[in-house]
Amino acid sequence: MKPSPMIEPPRLRDRVPPQAFFGVSAIFHYLGPSFAVLLFAHVSVLGVAWLRIAGAAVVFAVWRRPWRLAGRLRPAQLGVLVALGVVLAVMNTVFYLACARIPLSTVGAIEFLGTIVLAAIGVRNGRNLLALALAVGGVAMLAEIRFVDAPLGFAFAFANCALFVVYVVLGHRIANTGAGLSGIDQLGAAMLAAAVAVTPYGLGGATRAFAHPSWLLAGMGVGVCSSVIPYVTDQLAMARLRRATFALMLSILPATATVVGLVVLAQRPTVQDLAGIALITAGVALHQESS
């Protein structure tokens, strides 16, 4: 009689609901940038972008040693990681350029608009259509777009919006690569590529921080809060959620941006902002994944 095979207990990350990982990502997605806005008083916007990406790249290099993937990646997979790295570099840069000109909550609202397309692709029933309508209405109320106030800020915000969609698509792809390739290891490799891409235009603005250890440490903290914790938890959530479901859940980010903006940057929300948050929350709660 053959002994029954040993069944390994599920790992902790497999026992945690993917929505919990997304919740952590949603908090840190704007908590880190809010700290970056405070750092703008000492370091240029492009310099802060370099500190964020370079700091995250150092953490990933020490933690995951992503260069070990070199011999295991096909040319197409390597191309995806390089493309993701370039997207991360430019996306984070234009995000900061937008945050330097318009409120964090507005940038967060615009950032979501592109992901509604991804969510719409995965719509399966009338309930999900209603969920999308509520989420879009909430984002519209939060955005309160006034192009005449800061046109350049809105231009950067919409550029960030487009790049964020690309990040979701590429991030979901590496999270589901399979073949024994860790999505987090691939993310680490992409972050190294992002550090290379941002250095030509960002390093010069960051040199001031090298003479101030507290600023340098703050920049590293921004990198951990903005590009390590949220991106890693994104990978853990993306690996277990359909792309359309993840895209719709992103609609909670404008609400997160509003709360973080209030607590950290004292950007007080209006009644209209609160109504928008309520609509977004209702849309996320109503959304239902097809069985």
Tab-separated table of C-alpha atoms in Angstrom:
chain	number	residue	atom	x	y	z
A	1	MET	CA	0.000	0.000	0.000
A	2	LYS	CA	1.537	3.260	-1.128
A	3	PRO	CA	1.813	6.051	1.432
A	4	SER	CA	-0.355	9.035	0.706
A	5	PRO	CA	1.607	11.966	-0.715
A	6	MET	CA	2.432	14.860	1.561
A	7	ILE	CA	0.221	17.881	0.954
A	8	GLU	CA	1.977	21.151	1.657
A	9	PRO	CA	-0.049	23.631	3.671
A	10	PRO	CA	-0.913	26.791	1.755
A	11	ARG	CA	1.536	29.640	2.140
A	12	LEU	CA	0.503	32.676	4.152
A	13	ARG	CA	0.167	34.856	1.051
A	14	ASP	CA	-2.189	32.263	-0.457
A	15	ARG	CA	-4.392	32.343	2.646
A	16	VAL	CA	-4.707	36.139	2.578
A	17	PRO	CA	-7.580	37.338	0.326
A	18	PRO	CA	-6.289	39.186	-2.762
A	19	GLN	CA	-8.563	42.111	-1.837
A	20	ALA	CA	-6.467	42.580	1.321
A	21	PHE	CA	-3.304	42.931	-0.760
A	22	PHE	CA	-5.107	45.452	-2.928
A	23	GLY	CA	-6.147	47.408	0.182
A	24	VAL	CA	-2.516	47.725	1.274
A	25	SER	CA	-1.568	48.839	-2.231
A	26	ALA	CA	-4.370	51.421	-2.282
A	27	ILE	CA	-3.116	53.021	0.931
A	28	PHE	CA	0.547	53.163	-0.006
A	29	HIS	CA	-0.173	54.122	-3.618
A	30	TYR	CA	-0.759	57.698	-2.422
A	31	LEU	CA	0.840	57.694	1.019
A	32	GLY	CA	4.295	57.560	-0.557
A	33	PRO	CA	3.576	60.328	-3.096
A	34	SER	CA	2.163	62.548	-0.345
A	35	PHE	CA	5.525	62.294	1.427
A	36	ALA	CA	7.187	63.076	-1.907
A	37	VAL	CA	5.146	66.288	-2.216
A	38	LEU	CA	6.548	67.369	1.161
A	39	LEU	CA	10.062	66.616	-0.131
A	40	PHE	CA	9.532	68.938	-3.111
A	41	ALA	CA	10.425	71.834	-0.790
A	42	HIS	CA	14.033	70.605	-0.702
A	43	VAL	CA	14.611	68.562	-3.870
A	44	SER	CA	13.399	69.174	-7.428
A	45	VAL	CA	10.479	67.144	-8.751
A	46	LEU	CA	12.695	65.200	-11.155
A	47	GLY	CA	15.183	64.627	-8.336
A	48	VAL	CA	12.486	63.169	-6.100
A	49	ALA	CA	11.392	60.893	-8.948
A	50	TRP	CA	14.981	59.622	-9.235
A	51	LEU	CA	15.252	59.072	-5.477
A	52	ARG	CA	11.991	57.120	-5.482
A	53	ILE	CA	12.910	54.812	-8.341
A	54	ALA	CA	16.575	54.382	-7.427
A	55	GLY	CA	15.651	53.702	-3.798
A	56	ALA	CA	13.132	51.061	-4.839
A	57	ALA	CA	15.652	49.505	-7.246
A	58	VAL	CA	18.202	49.162	-4.421
A	59	VAL	CA	15.614	47.456	-2.183
A	60	PHE	CA	14.612	45.022	-4.932
A	61	ALA	CA	18.270	44.312	-5.786
A	62	VAL	CA	19.113	43.414	-2.184
A	63	TRP	CA	15.863	41.550	-1.531
A	64	ARG	CA	15.200	39.640	-4.768
A	65	ARG	CA	18.499	39.714	-6.738
A	66	PRO	CA	16.520	39.915	-9.988
A	67	TRP	CA	19.588	39.450	-12.207
A	68	ARG	CA	19.217	35.720	-11.488
A	69	LEU	CA	16.407	35.721	-14.062
A	70	ALA	CA	18.817	36.553	-16.898
A	71	GLY	CA	19.238	33.006	-18.141
A	72	ARG	CA	15.578	32.051	-17.746
A	73	LEU	CA	13.873	34.787	-19.727
A	74	ARG	CA	12.949	34.499	-23.374
A	75	PRO	CA	13.630	37.587	-25.527
A	76	ALA	CA	9.924	38.471	-25.547
A	77	GLN	CA	9.726	38.287	-21.751
A	78	LEU	CA	12.849	40.411	-21.410
A	79	GLY	CA	11.264	42.964	-23.738
A	80	VAL	CA	8.184	43.125	-21.510
A	81	LEU	CA	10.334	43.803	-18.428
A	82	VAL	CA	12.317	46.541	-20.174
A	83	ALA	CA	9.077	48.111	-21.432
A	84	LEU	CA	7.606	47.973	-17.915
A	85	GLY	CA	10.746	49.606	-16.543
A	86	VAL	CA	10.499	52.503	-18.992
A	87	VAL	CA	6.788	52.880	-18.230
A	88	LEU	CA	7.482	52.976	-14.475
A	89	ALA	CA	10.176	55.629	-14.931
A	90	VAL	CA	8.081	57.958	-17.086
A	91	MET	CA	4.811	57.276	-15.237
A	92	ASN	CA	6.282	58.144	-11.843
A	93	THR	CA	7.916	61.261	-13.259
A	94	VAL	CA	4.791	62.725	-14.864
A	95	PHE	CA	2.800	61.750	-11.763
A	96	TYR	CA	5.067	63.929	-9.606
A	97	LEU	CA	5.019	66.743	-12.166
A	98	ALA	CA	1.205	66.659	-11.934
A	99	CYS	CA	1.162	66.500	-8.111
A	100	ALA	CA	3.387	69.576	-7.985
A	101	ARG	CA	0.672	71.568	-9.791
A	102	ILE	CA	-2.768	70.180	-8.847
A	103	PRO	CA	-4.218	68.437	-5.739
A	104	LEU	CA	-3.397	64.790	-5.116
A	105	SER	CA	-7.097	63.845	-5.126
A	106	THR	CA	-7.540	65.298	-8.638
A	107	VAL	CA	-4.472	63.466	-9.947
A	108	GLY	CA	-5.831	60.282	-8.397
A	109	ALA	CA	-9.218	60.760	-10.038
A	110	ILE	CA	-7.729	61.330	-13.478
A	111	GLU	CA	-5.356	58.403	-13.002
A	112	PHE	CA	-8.331	56.066	-12.718
A	113	LEU	CA	-10.138	57.203	-15.886
A	114	GLY	CA	-8.066	55.007	-18.185
A	115	THR	CA	-8.577	51.880	-16.115
A	116	ILE	CA	-12.320	52.131	-16.657
A	117	VAL	CA	-11.632	50.914	-20.203
A	118	LEU	CA	-9.933	47.801	-18.827
A	119	ALA	CA	-12.845	47.196	-16.493
A	120	ALA	CA	-15.351	47.672	-19.327
A	121	ILE	CA	-13.592	45.008	-21.393
A	122	GLY	CA	-14.378	42.492	-18.681
A	123	VAL	CA	-18.036	43.448	-18.149
A	124	ARG	CA	-20.269	40.376	-18.157
A	125	ASN	CA	-23.661	41.511	-16.850
A	126	GLY	CA	-25.930	44.450	-16.084
A	127	ARG	CA	-24.794	44.552	-12.474
A	128	ASN	CA	-21.234	45.226	-13.544
A	129	LEU	CA	-22.376	47.911	-15.990
A	130	LEU	CA	-24.157	49.665	-13.124
A	131	ALA	CA	-21.028	49.298	-10.973
A	132	LEU	CA	-18.959	50.931	-13.710
A	133	ALA	CA	-21.477	53.747	-14.084
A	134	LEU	CA	-21.378	54.478	-10.344
A	135	ALA	CA	-17.568	54.394	-10.283
A	136	VAL	CA	-17.269	56.710	-13.293
A	137	GLY	CA	-19.787	59.109	-11.764
A	138	GLY	CA	-17.820	59.173	-8.530
A	139	VAL	CA	-14.569	59.842	-10.351
A	140	ALA	CA	-16.206	62.664	-12.329
A	141	MET	CA	-17.375	64.294	-9.096
A	142	LEU	CA	-13.918	63.966	-7.546
A	143	ALA	CA	-12.050	65.232	-10.581
A	144	GLU	CA	-13.981	68.496	-10.905
A	145	ILE	CA	-11.805	69.220	-13.921
A	146	ARG	CA	-10.977	72.876	-14.546
A	147	PHE	CA	-8.385	72.941	-17.295
A	148	VAL	CA	-7.923	76.718	-17.071
A	149	ASP	CA	-6.555	76.476	-13.508
A	150	ALA	CA	-3.442	74.440	-14.272
A	151	PRO	CA	-3.386	73.158	-17.856
A	152	LEU	CA	0.139	71.754	-17.622
A	153	GLY	CA	-0.729	69.906	-14.434
A	154	PHE	CA	-3.712	68.300	-16.146
A	155	ALA	CA	-1.589	67.407	-19.180
A	156	PHE	CA	0.848	65.549	-16.908
A	157	ALA	CA	-2.065	63.921	-15.046
A	158	PHE	CA	-3.584	62.573	-18.259
A	159	ALA	CA	-0.179	61.333	-19.425
A	160	ASN	CA	0.102	59.503	-16.106
A	161	CYS	CA	-3.404	58.108	-16.660
A	162	ALA	CA	-2.429	56.576	-20.005
A	163	LEU	CA	0.800	55.131	-18.624
A	164	PHE	CA	-1.032	53.705	-15.604
A	165	VAL	CA	-3.210	51.655	-17.948
A	166	VAL	CA	-0.067	50.271	-19.600
A	167	TYR	CA	1.351	49.495	-16.140
A	168	VAL	CA	-1.780	47.493	-15.234
A	169	VAL	CA	-1.627	45.514	-18.499
A	170	LEU	CA	2.115	44.758	-18.277
A	171	GLY	CA	1.970	44.165	-14.522
A	172	HIS	CA	-0.857	41.671	-14.946
A	173	ARG	CA	1.127	39.930	-17.671
A	174	ILE	CA	4.227	39.370	-15.538
A	175	ALA	CA	2.078	38.354	-12.554
A	176	ASN	CA	0.691	35.494	-14.663
A	177	THR	CA	3.775	34.508	-16.643
A	178	GLY	CA	3.950	31.027	-15.127
A	179	ALA	CA	6.902	28.742	-15.933
A	180	GLY	CA	8.107	29.150	-12.366
A	181	LEU	CA	8.907	32.838	-12.848
A	182	SER	CA	8.056	35.006	-9.844
A	183	GLY	CA	6.123	38.163	-10.661
A	184	ILE	CA	7.920	39.967	-7.831
A	185	ASP	CA	11.337	38.961	-9.184
A	186	GLN	CA	10.324	40.223	-12.621
A	187	LEU	CA	9.087	43.443	-11.016
A	188	GLY	CA	12.511	43.843	-9.399
A	189	ALA	CA	14.176	43.464	-12.799
A	190	ALA	CA	11.788	46.041	-14.279
A	191	MET	CA	12.621	48.447	-11.444
A	192	LEU	CA	16.323	48.149	-12.259
A	193	ALA	CA	15.464	49.048	-15.850
A	194	ALA	CA	13.401	51.984	-14.557
A	195	ALA	CA	16.391	53.252	-12.552
A	196	VAL	CA	18.521	53.221	-15.695
A	197	ALA	CA	15.788	55.026	-17.668
A	198	VAL	CA	15.248	57.796	-15.091
A	199	THR	CA	18.930	58.519	-14.389
A	200	PRO	CA	19.726	60.738	-17.433
A	201	TYR	CA	17.094	63.337	-16.520
A	202	GLY	CA	16.610	62.762	-12.783
A	203	LEU	CA	20.028	62.280	-11.199
A	204	GLY	CA	21.049	65.934	-11.567
A	205	GLY	CA	18.059	67.110	-9.548
A	206	ALA	CA	18.759	64.559	-6.812
A	207	THR	CA	22.376	65.552	-6.143
A	208	ARG	CA	21.316	68.118	-3.519
A	209	ALA	CA	20.022	65.292	-1.346
A	210	PHE	CA	23.466	63.654	-1.217
A	211	ALA	CA	24.670	66.423	1.104
A	212	HIS	CA	21.676	65.994	3.435
A	213	PRO	CA	21.349	62.456	4.868
A	214	SER	CA	17.830	63.172	6.147
A	215	TRP	CA	16.638	64.125	2.646
A	216	LEU	CA	18.330	61.067	1.173
A	217	LEU	CA	16.686	58.853	3.782
A	218	ALA	CA	13.341	60.498	3.075
A	219	GLY	CA	13.787	59.787	-0.628
A	220	MET	CA	14.515	56.134	0.124
A	221	GLY	CA	11.396	56.022	2.296
A	222	VAL	CA	9.354	57.438	-0.572
A	223	GLY	CA	10.714	54.672	-2.797
A	224	VAL	CA	9.718	51.947	-0.327
A	225	CYS	CA	6.259	53.437	0.296
A	226	SER	CA	5.580	54.268	-3.359
A	227	SER	CA	7.298	51.629	-5.480
A	228	VAL	CA	8.030	48.607	-3.295
A	229	ILE	CA	5.039	48.027	-1.015
A	230	PRO	CA	2.254	48.956	-3.487
A	231	TYR	CA	3.822	47.293	-6.531
A	232	VAL	CA	4.576	44.066	-4.645
A	233	THR	CA	1.047	43.884	-3.223
A	234	ASP	CA	-0.279	44.674	-6.710
A	235	GLN	CA	1.560	41.604	-7.987
A	236	LEU	CA	0.124	39.440	-5.221
A	237	ALA	CA	-3.388	40.681	-6.029
A	238	MET	CA	-3.008	40.532	-9.831
A	239	ALA	CA	-1.905	36.903	-9.664
A	240	ARG	CA	-5.319	35.942	-8.229
A	241	LEU	CA	-7.747	38.467	-9.751
A	242	ARG	CA	-9.023	38.879	-13.294
A	243	ARG	CA	-7.641	41.995	-14.945
A	244	ALA	CA	-11.119	43.535	-15.276
A	245	THR	CA	-11.816	42.963	-11.580
A	246	PHE	CA	-8.500	44.498	-10.581
A	247	ALA	CA	-9.088	47.440	-12.920
A	248	LEU	CA	-12.488	48.202	-11.393
A	249	MET	CA	-11.124	47.901	-7.860
A	250	LEU	CA	-8.648	50.610	-8.808
A	251	SER	CA	-11.608	53.002	-8.765
A	252	ILE	CA	-11.162	53.227	-5.002
A	253	LEU	CA	-7.818	54.991	-5.513
A	254	PRO	CA	-9.335	58.487	-5.944
A	255	ALA	CA	-11.024	58.055	-2.573
A	256	THR	CA	-7.718	56.926	-1.056
A	257	ALA	CA	-5.972	59.931	-2.603
A	258	THR	CA	-8.567	62.259	-1.074
A	259	VAL	CA	-8.156	60.782	2.422
A	260	VAL	CA	-4.349	60.779	2.253
A	261	GLY	CA	-4.350	64.313	0.878
A	262	LEU	CA	-6.426	65.423	3.866
A	263	VAL	CA	-4.382	63.647	6.537
A	264	VAL	CA	-0.863	64.271	5.214
A	265	LEU	CA	-1.155	67.404	3.048
A	266	ALA	CA	-4.155	69.099	4.731
A	267	GLN	CA	-6.014	69.203	1.382
A	268	ARG	CA	-9.573	69.414	2.734
A	269	PRO	CA	-12.250	67.559	0.685
A	270	THR	CA	-15.520	69.264	-0.231
A	271	VAL	CA	-19.030	67.834	0.056
A	272	GLN	CA	-18.798	66.996	-3.646
A	273	ASP	CA	-15.564	65.067	-2.990
A	274	LEU	CA	-17.273	63.033	-0.259
A	275	ALA	CA	-20.216	62.298	-2.553
A	276	GLY	CA	-17.778	61.067	-5.192
A	277	ILE	CA	-16.093	58.786	-2.659
A	278	ALA	CA	-19.502	57.317	-1.751
A	279	LEU	CA	-20.326	56.575	-5.407
A	280	ILE	CA	-16.958	54.907	-5.997
A	281	THR	CA	-17.328	52.769	-2.894
A	282	ALA	CA	-20.814	51.704	-4.017
A	283	GLY	CA	-19.501	50.786	-7.465
A	284	VAL	CA	-16.700	48.645	-6.069
A	285	ALA	CA	-19.101	46.929	-3.655
A	286	LEU	CA	-21.600	46.241	-6.432
A	287	HIS	CA	-19.083	44.823	-8.904
A	288	GLN	CA	-19.377	41.073	-9.256
A	289	GLU	CA	-16.904	38.746	-10.945
A	290	SER	CA	-18.401	36.218	-13.310
A	291	SER	CA	-18.381	32.661	-12.053
